[in-house]
Coordinates of N, CA and C in Angstrom, one line a residue:
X1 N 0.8 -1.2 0.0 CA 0.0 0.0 0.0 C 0.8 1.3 0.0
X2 N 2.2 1.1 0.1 CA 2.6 2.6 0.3 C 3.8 2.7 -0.9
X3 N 3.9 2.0 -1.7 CA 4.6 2.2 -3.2 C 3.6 2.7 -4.0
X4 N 4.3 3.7 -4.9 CA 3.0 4.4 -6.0 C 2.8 3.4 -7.1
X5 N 2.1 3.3 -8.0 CA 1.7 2.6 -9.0 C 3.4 3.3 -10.0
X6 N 3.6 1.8 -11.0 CA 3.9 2.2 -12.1 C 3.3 1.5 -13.2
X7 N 3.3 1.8 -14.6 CA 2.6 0.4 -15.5 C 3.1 -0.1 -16.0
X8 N 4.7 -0.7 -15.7 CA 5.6 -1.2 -16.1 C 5.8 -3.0 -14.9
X9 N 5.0 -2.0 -13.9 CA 5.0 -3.1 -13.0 C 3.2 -3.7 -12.9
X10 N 3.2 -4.8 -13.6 CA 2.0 -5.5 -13.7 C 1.8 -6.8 -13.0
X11 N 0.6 -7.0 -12.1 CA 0.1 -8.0 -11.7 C -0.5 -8.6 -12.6
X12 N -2.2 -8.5 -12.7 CA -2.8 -7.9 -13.9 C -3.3 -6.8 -14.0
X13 N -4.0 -5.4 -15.0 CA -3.5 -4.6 -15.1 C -4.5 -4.3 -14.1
X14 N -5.9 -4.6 -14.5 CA -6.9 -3.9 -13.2 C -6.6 -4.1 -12.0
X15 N -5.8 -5.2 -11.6 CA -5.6 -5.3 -10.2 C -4.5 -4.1 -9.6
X16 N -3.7 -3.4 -10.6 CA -2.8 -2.9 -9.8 C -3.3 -1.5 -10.1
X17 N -4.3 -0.7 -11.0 CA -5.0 0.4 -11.3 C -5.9 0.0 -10.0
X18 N -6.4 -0.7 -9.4 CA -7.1 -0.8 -8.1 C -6.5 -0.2 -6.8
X19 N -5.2 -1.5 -6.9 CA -4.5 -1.3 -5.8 C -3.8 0.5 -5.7
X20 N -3.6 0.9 -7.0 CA -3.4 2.5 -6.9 C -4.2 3.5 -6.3
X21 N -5.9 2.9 -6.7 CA -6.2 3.8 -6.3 C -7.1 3.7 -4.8
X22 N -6.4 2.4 -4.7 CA -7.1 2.5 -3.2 C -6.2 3.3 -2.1
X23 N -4.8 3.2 -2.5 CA -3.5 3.3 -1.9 C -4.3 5.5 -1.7
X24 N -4.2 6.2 -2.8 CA -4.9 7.0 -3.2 C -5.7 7.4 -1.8
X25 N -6.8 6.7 -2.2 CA -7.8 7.1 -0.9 C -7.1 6.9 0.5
X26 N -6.7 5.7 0.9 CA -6.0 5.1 1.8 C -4.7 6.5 2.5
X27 N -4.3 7.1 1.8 CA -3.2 8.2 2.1 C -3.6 9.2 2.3
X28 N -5.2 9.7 1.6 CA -5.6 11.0 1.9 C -5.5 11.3 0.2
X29 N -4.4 10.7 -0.4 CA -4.5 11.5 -2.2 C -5.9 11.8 -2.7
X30 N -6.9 11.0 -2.5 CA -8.1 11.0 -2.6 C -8.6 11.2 -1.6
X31 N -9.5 12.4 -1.4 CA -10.4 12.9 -0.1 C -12.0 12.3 -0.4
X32 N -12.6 12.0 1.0 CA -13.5 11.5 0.8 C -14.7 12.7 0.4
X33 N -15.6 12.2 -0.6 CA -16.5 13.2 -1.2 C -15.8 13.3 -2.5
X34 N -14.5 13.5 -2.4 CA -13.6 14.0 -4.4 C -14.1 12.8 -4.8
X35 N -14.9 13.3 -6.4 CA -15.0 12.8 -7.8 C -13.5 12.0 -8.4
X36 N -13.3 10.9 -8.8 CA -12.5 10.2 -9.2 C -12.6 10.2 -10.5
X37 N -12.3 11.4 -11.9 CA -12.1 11.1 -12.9 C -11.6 10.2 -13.8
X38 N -12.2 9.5 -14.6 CA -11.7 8.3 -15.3 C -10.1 8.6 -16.2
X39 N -11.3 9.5 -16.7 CA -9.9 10.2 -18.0 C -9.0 10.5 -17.4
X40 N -8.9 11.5 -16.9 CA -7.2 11.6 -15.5 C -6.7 10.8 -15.2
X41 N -7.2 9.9 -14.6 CA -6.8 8.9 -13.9 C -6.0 7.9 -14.5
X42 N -6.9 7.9 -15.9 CA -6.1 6.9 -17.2 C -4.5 7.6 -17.4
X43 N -5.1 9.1 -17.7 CA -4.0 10.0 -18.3 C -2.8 9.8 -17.3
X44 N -2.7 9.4 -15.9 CA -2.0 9.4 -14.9 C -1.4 8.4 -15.0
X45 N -2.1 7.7 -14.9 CA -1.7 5.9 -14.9 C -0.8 5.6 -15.7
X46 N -1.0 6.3 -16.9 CA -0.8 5.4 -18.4 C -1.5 4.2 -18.9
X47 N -2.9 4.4 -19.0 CA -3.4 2.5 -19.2 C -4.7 3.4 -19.9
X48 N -5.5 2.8 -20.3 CA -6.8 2.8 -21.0 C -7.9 2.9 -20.2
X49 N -8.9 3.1 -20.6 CA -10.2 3.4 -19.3 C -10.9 2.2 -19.1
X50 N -10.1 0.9 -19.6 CA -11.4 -0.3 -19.7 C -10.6 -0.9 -18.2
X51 N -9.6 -0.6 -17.4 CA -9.1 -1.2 -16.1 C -9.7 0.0 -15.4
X52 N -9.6 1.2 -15.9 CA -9.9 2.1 -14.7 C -11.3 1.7 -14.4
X53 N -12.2 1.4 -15.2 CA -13.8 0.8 -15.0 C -14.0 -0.3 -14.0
X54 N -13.3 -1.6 -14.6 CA -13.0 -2.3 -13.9 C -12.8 -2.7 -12.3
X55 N -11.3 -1.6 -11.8 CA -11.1 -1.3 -10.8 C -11.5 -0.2 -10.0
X56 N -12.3 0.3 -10.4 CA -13.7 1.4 -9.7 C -14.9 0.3 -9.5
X57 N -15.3 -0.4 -10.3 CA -16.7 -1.4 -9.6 C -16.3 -2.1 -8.7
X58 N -15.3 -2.4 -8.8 CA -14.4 -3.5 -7.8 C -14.3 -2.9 -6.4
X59 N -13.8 -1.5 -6.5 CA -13.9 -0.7 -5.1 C -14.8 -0.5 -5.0
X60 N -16.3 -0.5 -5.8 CA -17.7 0.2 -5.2 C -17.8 -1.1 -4.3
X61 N -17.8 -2.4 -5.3 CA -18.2 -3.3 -4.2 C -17.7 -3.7 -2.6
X62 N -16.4 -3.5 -2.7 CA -15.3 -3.6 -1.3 C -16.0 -2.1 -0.4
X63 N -16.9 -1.4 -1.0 CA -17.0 0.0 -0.1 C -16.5 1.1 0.1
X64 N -15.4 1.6 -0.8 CA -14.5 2.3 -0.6 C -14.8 3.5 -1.6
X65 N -15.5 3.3 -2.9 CA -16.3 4.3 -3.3 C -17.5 4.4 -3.6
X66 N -18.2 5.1 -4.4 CA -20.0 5.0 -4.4 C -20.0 5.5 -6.2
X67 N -20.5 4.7 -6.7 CA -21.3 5.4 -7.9 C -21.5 5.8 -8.2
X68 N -22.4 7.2 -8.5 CA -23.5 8.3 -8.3 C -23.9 8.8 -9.6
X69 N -25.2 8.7 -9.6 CA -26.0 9.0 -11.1 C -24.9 10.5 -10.9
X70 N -24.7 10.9 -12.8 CA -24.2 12.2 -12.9 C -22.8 13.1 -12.6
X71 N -22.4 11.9 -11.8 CA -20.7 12.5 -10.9 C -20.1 11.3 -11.3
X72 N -20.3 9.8 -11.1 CA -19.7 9.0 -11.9 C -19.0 8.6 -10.1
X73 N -17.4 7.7 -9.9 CA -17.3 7.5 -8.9 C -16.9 8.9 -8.2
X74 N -17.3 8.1 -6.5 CA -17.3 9.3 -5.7 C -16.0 8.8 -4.8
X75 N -15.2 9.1 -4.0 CA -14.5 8.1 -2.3 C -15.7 8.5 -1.7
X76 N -15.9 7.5 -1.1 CA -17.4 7.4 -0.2 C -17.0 7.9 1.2
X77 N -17.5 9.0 1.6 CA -17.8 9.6 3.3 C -18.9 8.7 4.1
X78 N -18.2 8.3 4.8 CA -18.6 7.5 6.2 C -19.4 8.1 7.1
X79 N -21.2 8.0 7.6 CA -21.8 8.6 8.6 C -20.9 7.9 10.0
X80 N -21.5 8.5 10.8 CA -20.6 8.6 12.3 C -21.5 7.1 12.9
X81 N -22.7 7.2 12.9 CA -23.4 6.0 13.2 C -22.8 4.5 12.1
X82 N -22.5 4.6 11.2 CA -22.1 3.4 10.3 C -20.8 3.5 11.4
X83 N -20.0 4.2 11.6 CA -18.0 4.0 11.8 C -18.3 3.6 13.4
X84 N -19.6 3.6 13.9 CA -19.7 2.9 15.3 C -19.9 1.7 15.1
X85 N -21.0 1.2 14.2 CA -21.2 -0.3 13.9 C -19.8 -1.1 12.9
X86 N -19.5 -0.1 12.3 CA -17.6 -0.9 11.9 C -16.9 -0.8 13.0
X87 N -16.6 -0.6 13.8 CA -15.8 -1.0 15.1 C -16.5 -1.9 15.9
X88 N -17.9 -1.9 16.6 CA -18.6 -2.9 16.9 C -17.8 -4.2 16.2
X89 N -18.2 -4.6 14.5 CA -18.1 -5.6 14.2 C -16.6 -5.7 14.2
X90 N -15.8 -4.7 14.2 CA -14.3 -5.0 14.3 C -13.8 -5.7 15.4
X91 N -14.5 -5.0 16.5 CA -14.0 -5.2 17.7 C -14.7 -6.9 17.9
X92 N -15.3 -7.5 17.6 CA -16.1 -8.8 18.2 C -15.1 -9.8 17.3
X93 N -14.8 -9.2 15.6 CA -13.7 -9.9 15.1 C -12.3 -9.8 15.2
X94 N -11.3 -8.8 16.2 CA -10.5 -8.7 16.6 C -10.3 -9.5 17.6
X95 N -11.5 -9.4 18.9 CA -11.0 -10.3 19.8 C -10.9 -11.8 20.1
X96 N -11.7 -12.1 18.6 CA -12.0 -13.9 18.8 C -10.7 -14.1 18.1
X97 N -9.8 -12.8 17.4 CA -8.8 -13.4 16.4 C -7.2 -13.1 17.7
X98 N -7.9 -12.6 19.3 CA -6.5 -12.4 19.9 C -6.8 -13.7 20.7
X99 N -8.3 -14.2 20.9 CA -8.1 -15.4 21.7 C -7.7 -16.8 21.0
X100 N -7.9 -17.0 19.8 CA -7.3 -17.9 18.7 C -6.2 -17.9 19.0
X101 N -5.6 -16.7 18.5 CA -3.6 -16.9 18.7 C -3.3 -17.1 20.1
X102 N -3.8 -16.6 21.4 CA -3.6 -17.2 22.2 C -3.7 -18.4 22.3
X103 N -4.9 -19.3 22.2 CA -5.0 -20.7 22.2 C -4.4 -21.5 21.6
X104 N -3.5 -20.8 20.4 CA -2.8 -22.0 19.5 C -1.3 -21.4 20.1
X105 N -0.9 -20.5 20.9 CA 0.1 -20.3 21.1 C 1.7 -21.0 20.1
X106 N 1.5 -20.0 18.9 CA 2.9 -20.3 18.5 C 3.7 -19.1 18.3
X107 N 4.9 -19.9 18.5 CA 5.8 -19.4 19.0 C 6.5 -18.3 17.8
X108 N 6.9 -18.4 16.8 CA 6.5 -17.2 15.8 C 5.8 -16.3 15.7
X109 N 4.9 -16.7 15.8 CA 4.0 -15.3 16.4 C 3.9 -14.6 17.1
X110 N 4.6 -15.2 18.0 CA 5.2 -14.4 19.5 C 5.6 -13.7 19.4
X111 N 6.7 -14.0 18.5 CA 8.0 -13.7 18.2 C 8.0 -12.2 17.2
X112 N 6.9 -12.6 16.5 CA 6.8 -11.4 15.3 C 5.9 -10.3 15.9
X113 N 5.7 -10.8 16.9 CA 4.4 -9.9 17.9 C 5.1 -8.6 18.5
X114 N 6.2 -9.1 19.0 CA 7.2 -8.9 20.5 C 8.2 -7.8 19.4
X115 N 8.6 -8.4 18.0 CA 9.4 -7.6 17.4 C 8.6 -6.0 16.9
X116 N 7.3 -6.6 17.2 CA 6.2 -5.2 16.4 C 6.6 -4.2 17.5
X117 N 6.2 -5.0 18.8 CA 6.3 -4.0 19.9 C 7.5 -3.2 20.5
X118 N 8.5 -3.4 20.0 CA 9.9 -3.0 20.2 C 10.2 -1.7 19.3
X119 N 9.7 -2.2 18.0 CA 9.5 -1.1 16.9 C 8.7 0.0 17.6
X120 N 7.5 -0.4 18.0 CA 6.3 0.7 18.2 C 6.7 1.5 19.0
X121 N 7.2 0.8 20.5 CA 7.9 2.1 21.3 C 8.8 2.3 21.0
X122 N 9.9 2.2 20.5 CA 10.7 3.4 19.4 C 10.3 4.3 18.7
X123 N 9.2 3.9 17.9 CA 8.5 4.8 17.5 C 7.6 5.8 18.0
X124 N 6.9 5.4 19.5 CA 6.3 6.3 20.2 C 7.2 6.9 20.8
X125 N 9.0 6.5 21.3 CA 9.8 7.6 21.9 C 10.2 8.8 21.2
X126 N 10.2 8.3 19.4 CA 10.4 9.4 18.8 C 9.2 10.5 17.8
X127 N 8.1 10.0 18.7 CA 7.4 10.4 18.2 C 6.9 10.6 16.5
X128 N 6.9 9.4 15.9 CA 7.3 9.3 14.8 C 5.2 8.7 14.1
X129 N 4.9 9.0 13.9 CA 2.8 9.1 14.0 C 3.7 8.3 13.0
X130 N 3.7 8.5 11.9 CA 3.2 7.5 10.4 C 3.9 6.7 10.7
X131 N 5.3 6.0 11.0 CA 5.5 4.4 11.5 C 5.1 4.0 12.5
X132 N 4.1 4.7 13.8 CA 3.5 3.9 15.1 C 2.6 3.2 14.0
X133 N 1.4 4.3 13.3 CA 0.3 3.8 12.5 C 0.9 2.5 11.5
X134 N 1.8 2.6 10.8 CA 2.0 1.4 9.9 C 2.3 0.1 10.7
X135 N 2.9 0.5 12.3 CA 2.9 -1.1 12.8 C 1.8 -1.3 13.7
X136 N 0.9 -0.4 14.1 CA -0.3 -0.4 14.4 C -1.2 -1.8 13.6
X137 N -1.1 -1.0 12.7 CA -1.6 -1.6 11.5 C -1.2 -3.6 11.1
X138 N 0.3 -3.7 11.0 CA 0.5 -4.7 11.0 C 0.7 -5.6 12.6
X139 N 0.7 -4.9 13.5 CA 0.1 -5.7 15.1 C -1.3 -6.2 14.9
X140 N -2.0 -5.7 14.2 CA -3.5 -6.0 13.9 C -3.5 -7.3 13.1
X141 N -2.8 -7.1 12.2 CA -3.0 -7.4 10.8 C -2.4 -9.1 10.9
X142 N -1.5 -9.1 11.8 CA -0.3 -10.3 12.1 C -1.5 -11.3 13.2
X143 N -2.3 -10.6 14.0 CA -2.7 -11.4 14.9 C -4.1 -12.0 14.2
X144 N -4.5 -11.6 13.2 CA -5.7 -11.4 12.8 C -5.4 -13.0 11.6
X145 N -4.6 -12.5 11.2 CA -3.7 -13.2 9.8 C -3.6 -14.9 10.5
X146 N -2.9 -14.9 11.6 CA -2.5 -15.8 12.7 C -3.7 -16.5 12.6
X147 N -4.7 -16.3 13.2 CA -6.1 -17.1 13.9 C -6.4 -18.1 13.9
X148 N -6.0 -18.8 12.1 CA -6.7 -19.9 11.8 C -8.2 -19.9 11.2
X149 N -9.0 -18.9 11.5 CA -10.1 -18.5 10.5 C -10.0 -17.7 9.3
X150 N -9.9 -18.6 8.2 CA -10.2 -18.0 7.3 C -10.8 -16.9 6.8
X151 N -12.8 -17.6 6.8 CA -13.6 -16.5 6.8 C -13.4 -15.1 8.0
X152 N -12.8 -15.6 8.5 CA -12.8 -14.3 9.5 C -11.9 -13.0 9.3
X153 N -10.7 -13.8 8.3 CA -9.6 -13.3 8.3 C -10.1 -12.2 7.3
X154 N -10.8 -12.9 6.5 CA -11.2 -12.5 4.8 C -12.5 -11.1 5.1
X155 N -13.5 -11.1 5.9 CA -13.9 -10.6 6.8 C -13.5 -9.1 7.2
X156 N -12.9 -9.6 8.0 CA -12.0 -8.2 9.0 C -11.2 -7.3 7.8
X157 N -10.1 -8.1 7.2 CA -9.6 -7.1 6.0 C -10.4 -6.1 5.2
X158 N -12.0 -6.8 4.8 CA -12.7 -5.9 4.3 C -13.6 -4.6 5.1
X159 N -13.1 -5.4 6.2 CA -13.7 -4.1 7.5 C -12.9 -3.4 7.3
X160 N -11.8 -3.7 7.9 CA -10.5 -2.3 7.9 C -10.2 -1.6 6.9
X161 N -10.4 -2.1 5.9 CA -10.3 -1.2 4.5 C -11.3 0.0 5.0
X162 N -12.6 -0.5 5.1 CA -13.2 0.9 5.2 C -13.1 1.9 6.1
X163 N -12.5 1.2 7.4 CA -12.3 2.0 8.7 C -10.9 2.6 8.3
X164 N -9.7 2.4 7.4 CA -8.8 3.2 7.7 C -8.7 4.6 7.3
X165 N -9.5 5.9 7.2 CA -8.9 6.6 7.4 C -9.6 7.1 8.8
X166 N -10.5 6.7 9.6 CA -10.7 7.1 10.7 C -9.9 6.5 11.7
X167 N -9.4 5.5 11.6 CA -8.5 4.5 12.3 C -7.1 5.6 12.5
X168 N -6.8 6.2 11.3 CA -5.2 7.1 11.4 C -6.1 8.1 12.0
X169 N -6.9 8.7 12.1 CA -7.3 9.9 12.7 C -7.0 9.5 14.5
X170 N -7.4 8.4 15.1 CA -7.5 8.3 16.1 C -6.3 8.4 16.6
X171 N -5.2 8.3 15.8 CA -3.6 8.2 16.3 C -2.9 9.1 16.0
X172 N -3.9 10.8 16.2 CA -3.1 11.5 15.4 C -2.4 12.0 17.0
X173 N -2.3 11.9 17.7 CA -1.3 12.6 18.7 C -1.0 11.4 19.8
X174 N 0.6 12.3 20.7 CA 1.2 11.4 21.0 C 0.2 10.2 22.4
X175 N -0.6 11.2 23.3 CA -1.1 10.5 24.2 C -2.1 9.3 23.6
X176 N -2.7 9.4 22.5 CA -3.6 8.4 21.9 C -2.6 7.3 21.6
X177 N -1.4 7.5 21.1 CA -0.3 6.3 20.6 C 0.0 5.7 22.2
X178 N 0.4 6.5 22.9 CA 1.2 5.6 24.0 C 0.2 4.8 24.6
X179 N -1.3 5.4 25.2 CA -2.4 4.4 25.2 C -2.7 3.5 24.6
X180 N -2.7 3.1 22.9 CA -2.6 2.2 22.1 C -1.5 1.5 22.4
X181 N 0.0 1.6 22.5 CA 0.7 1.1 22.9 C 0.9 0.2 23.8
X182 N 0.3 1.0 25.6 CA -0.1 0.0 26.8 C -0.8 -1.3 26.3
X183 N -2.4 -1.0 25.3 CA -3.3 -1.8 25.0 C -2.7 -3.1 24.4
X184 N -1.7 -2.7 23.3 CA -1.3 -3.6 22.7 C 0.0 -4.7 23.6
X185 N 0.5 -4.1 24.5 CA 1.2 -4.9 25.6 C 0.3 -5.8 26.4
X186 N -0.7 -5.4 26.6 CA -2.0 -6.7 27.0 C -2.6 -7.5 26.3
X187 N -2.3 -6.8 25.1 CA -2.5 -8.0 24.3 C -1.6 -9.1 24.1
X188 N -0.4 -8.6 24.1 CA 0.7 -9.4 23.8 C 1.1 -10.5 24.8
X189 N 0.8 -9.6 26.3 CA 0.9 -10.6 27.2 C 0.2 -11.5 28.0
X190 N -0.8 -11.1 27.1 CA -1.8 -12.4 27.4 C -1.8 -13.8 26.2
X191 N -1.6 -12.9 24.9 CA -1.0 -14.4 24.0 C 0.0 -14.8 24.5
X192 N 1.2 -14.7 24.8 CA 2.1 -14.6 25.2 C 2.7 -15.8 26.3
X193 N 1.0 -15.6 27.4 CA 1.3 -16.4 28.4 C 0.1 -17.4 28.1
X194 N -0.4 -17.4 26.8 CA -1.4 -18.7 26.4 C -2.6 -18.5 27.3
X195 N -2.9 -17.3 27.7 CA -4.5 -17.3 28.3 C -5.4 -16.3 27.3
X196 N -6.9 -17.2 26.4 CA -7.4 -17.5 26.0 C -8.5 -16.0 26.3
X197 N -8.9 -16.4 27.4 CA -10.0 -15.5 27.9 C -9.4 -14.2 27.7
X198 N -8.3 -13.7 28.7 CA -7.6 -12.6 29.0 C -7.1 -11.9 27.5
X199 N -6.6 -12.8 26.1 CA -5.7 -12.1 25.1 C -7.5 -11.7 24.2
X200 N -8.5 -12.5 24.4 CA -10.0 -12.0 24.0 C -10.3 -10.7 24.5
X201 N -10.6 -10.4 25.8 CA -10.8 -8.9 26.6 C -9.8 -8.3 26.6
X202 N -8.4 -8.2 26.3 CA -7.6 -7.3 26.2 C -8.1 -7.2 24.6
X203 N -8.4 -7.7 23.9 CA -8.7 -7.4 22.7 C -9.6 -6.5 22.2
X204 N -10.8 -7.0 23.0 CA -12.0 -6.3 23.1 C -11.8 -4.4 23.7
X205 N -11.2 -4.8 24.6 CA -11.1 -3.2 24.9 C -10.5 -2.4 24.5
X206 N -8.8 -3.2 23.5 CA -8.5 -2.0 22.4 C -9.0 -1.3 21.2
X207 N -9.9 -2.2 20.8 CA -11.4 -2.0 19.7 C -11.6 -0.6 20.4
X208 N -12.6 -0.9 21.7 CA -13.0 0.0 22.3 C -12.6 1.3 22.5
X209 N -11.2 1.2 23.3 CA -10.3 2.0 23.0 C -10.5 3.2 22.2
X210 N -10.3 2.2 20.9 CA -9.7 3.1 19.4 C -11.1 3.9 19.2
X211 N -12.2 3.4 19.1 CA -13.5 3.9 19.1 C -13.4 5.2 20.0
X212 N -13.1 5.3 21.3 CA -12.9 6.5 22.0 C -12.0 7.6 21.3
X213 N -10.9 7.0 21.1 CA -10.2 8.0 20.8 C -10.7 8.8 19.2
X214 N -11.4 7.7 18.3 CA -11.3 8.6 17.5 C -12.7 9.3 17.9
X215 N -13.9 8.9 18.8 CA -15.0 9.9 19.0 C -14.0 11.2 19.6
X216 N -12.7 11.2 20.5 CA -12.8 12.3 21.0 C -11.5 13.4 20.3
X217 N -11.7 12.5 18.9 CA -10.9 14.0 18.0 C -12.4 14.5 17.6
X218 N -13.3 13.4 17.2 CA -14.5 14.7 16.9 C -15.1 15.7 18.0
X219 N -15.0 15.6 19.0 CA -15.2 16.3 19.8 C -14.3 17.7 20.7
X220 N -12.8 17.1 20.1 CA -11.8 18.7 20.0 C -12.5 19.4 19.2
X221 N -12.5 18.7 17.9 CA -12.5 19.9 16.8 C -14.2 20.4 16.4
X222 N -15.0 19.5 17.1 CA -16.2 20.4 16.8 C -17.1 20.4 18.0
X223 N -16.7 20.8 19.2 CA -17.2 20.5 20.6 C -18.7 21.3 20.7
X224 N -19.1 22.0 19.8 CA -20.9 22.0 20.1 C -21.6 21.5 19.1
X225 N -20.8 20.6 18.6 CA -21.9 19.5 17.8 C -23.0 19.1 18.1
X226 N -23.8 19.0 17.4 CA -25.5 18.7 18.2 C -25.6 17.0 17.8
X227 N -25.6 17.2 16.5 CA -26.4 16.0 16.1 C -24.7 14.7 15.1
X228 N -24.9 14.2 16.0 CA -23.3 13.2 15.8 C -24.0 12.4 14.5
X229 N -25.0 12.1 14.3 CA -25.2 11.1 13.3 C -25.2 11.8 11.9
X230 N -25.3 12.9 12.0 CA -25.0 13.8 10.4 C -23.3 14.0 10.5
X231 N -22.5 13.8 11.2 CA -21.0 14.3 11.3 C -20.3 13.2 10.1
X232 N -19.6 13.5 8.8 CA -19.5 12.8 8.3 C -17.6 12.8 8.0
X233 N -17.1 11.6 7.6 CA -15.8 12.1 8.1 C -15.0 12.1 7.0
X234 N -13.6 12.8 6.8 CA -12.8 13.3 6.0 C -11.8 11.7 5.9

């Protein structure tokens, strides 16, 4: 996700005009609400407009943009009520994926767990936001990946696609990271020490957690908000 497209470098071709432009949205290059012109897009790319089509329906259906009679694709803006019910279901499929890796307790995973966390607070010593969030991201991603559920795994991925840009919002300052940071030490040390229950509720409450934190950037920046369910997010 964090290399730009070239069209020299081919998967197939719609898959990597996808992967560009999800990367695109995913970084902020594409703001949510901005119109996604085809023709530009082509002209940018270097490719024809029959992948850019392609890899635009592909993202309508994963959720990441909207169709719209007359505008053509849109990046789809998230209501505040929807980004509560995607953590809900995040959070119920994060924690059954920290009590899995607990229960199967291996030892690689431990291992690749324990190396995240070493990185992370280095990264929270130097206050360094876009590598906490990228191992944020892969602490999630490694324990989720781990579990042994497939469908779950397959699942969650398409959740977090649509939660990530409110997910980096929650980590924009340093007290939100070092809290994320404690959480993820409970997490670790409860896989860690093979208890099941405990690596599930520590799981459960960093969901939760993150849910807080990002309700209370909406609440810095627009603290006489009335009605939270029209707040729609960038």
């Amino acid at each position: 996700m964090d290399k730009p497209f070239h069209a020299s470098d081919h998967a197939t071709l719609s898959i990597r005009v996808q992967r560009e432009i999800e990367r695109r949205i995913m970084t902020g290059e594409i703001a949510a609400g901005d119109r996604i012109g085809e023709v530009q897009l082509a002209k940018d790319l270097g490719v024809s407009r029959g992948p850019i089509r392609e890899a635009l329906r592909t993202l309508a259906q994963a959720g990441l943009i909207e169709i719209q009679m007359n505008r053509g694709a849109v990046a789809r803006s998230i209501g505040l009520n929807e980004i509560k019910n995607l953590y809900a279901l995040r959070g119920a499929l994060f924690a059954l994926a920290c009590q899995e890796v607990a229960r199967l307790h291996d030892s690689e995973t431990v291992t690749l767990l324990k190396n995240n966390m070493a990185a992370a607070r280095a990264a929270l010593a130097q206050d360094d936001k876009d590598t906490y969030y990228r191992l944020n991201v892969e602490f999630h991603s490694a324990i989720v990946d781990h579990s042994g559920n497939p469908r779950a795994i397959e699942v969650y991925h398409a959740v977090v696609k649509e939660m990530h840009l409110f997910r980096r919002r929650g980590l924009s300052n340093v007290p939100n990271i070092a809290e994320s940071v404690r959480e993820h030490e409970a997490i670790l040390a409860a896989i860690e020490s093979g208890d099941p229950d405990a690596a599930r509720e520590a799981g459960r409450i960093h969901i939760d957690g993150g849910r807080r934190r990002f309700l209370d950037t909406l609440n810095q920046d627009q603290p006489h908000q009335q009605d939270e369910a029209d707040q729609k997010m960038v």
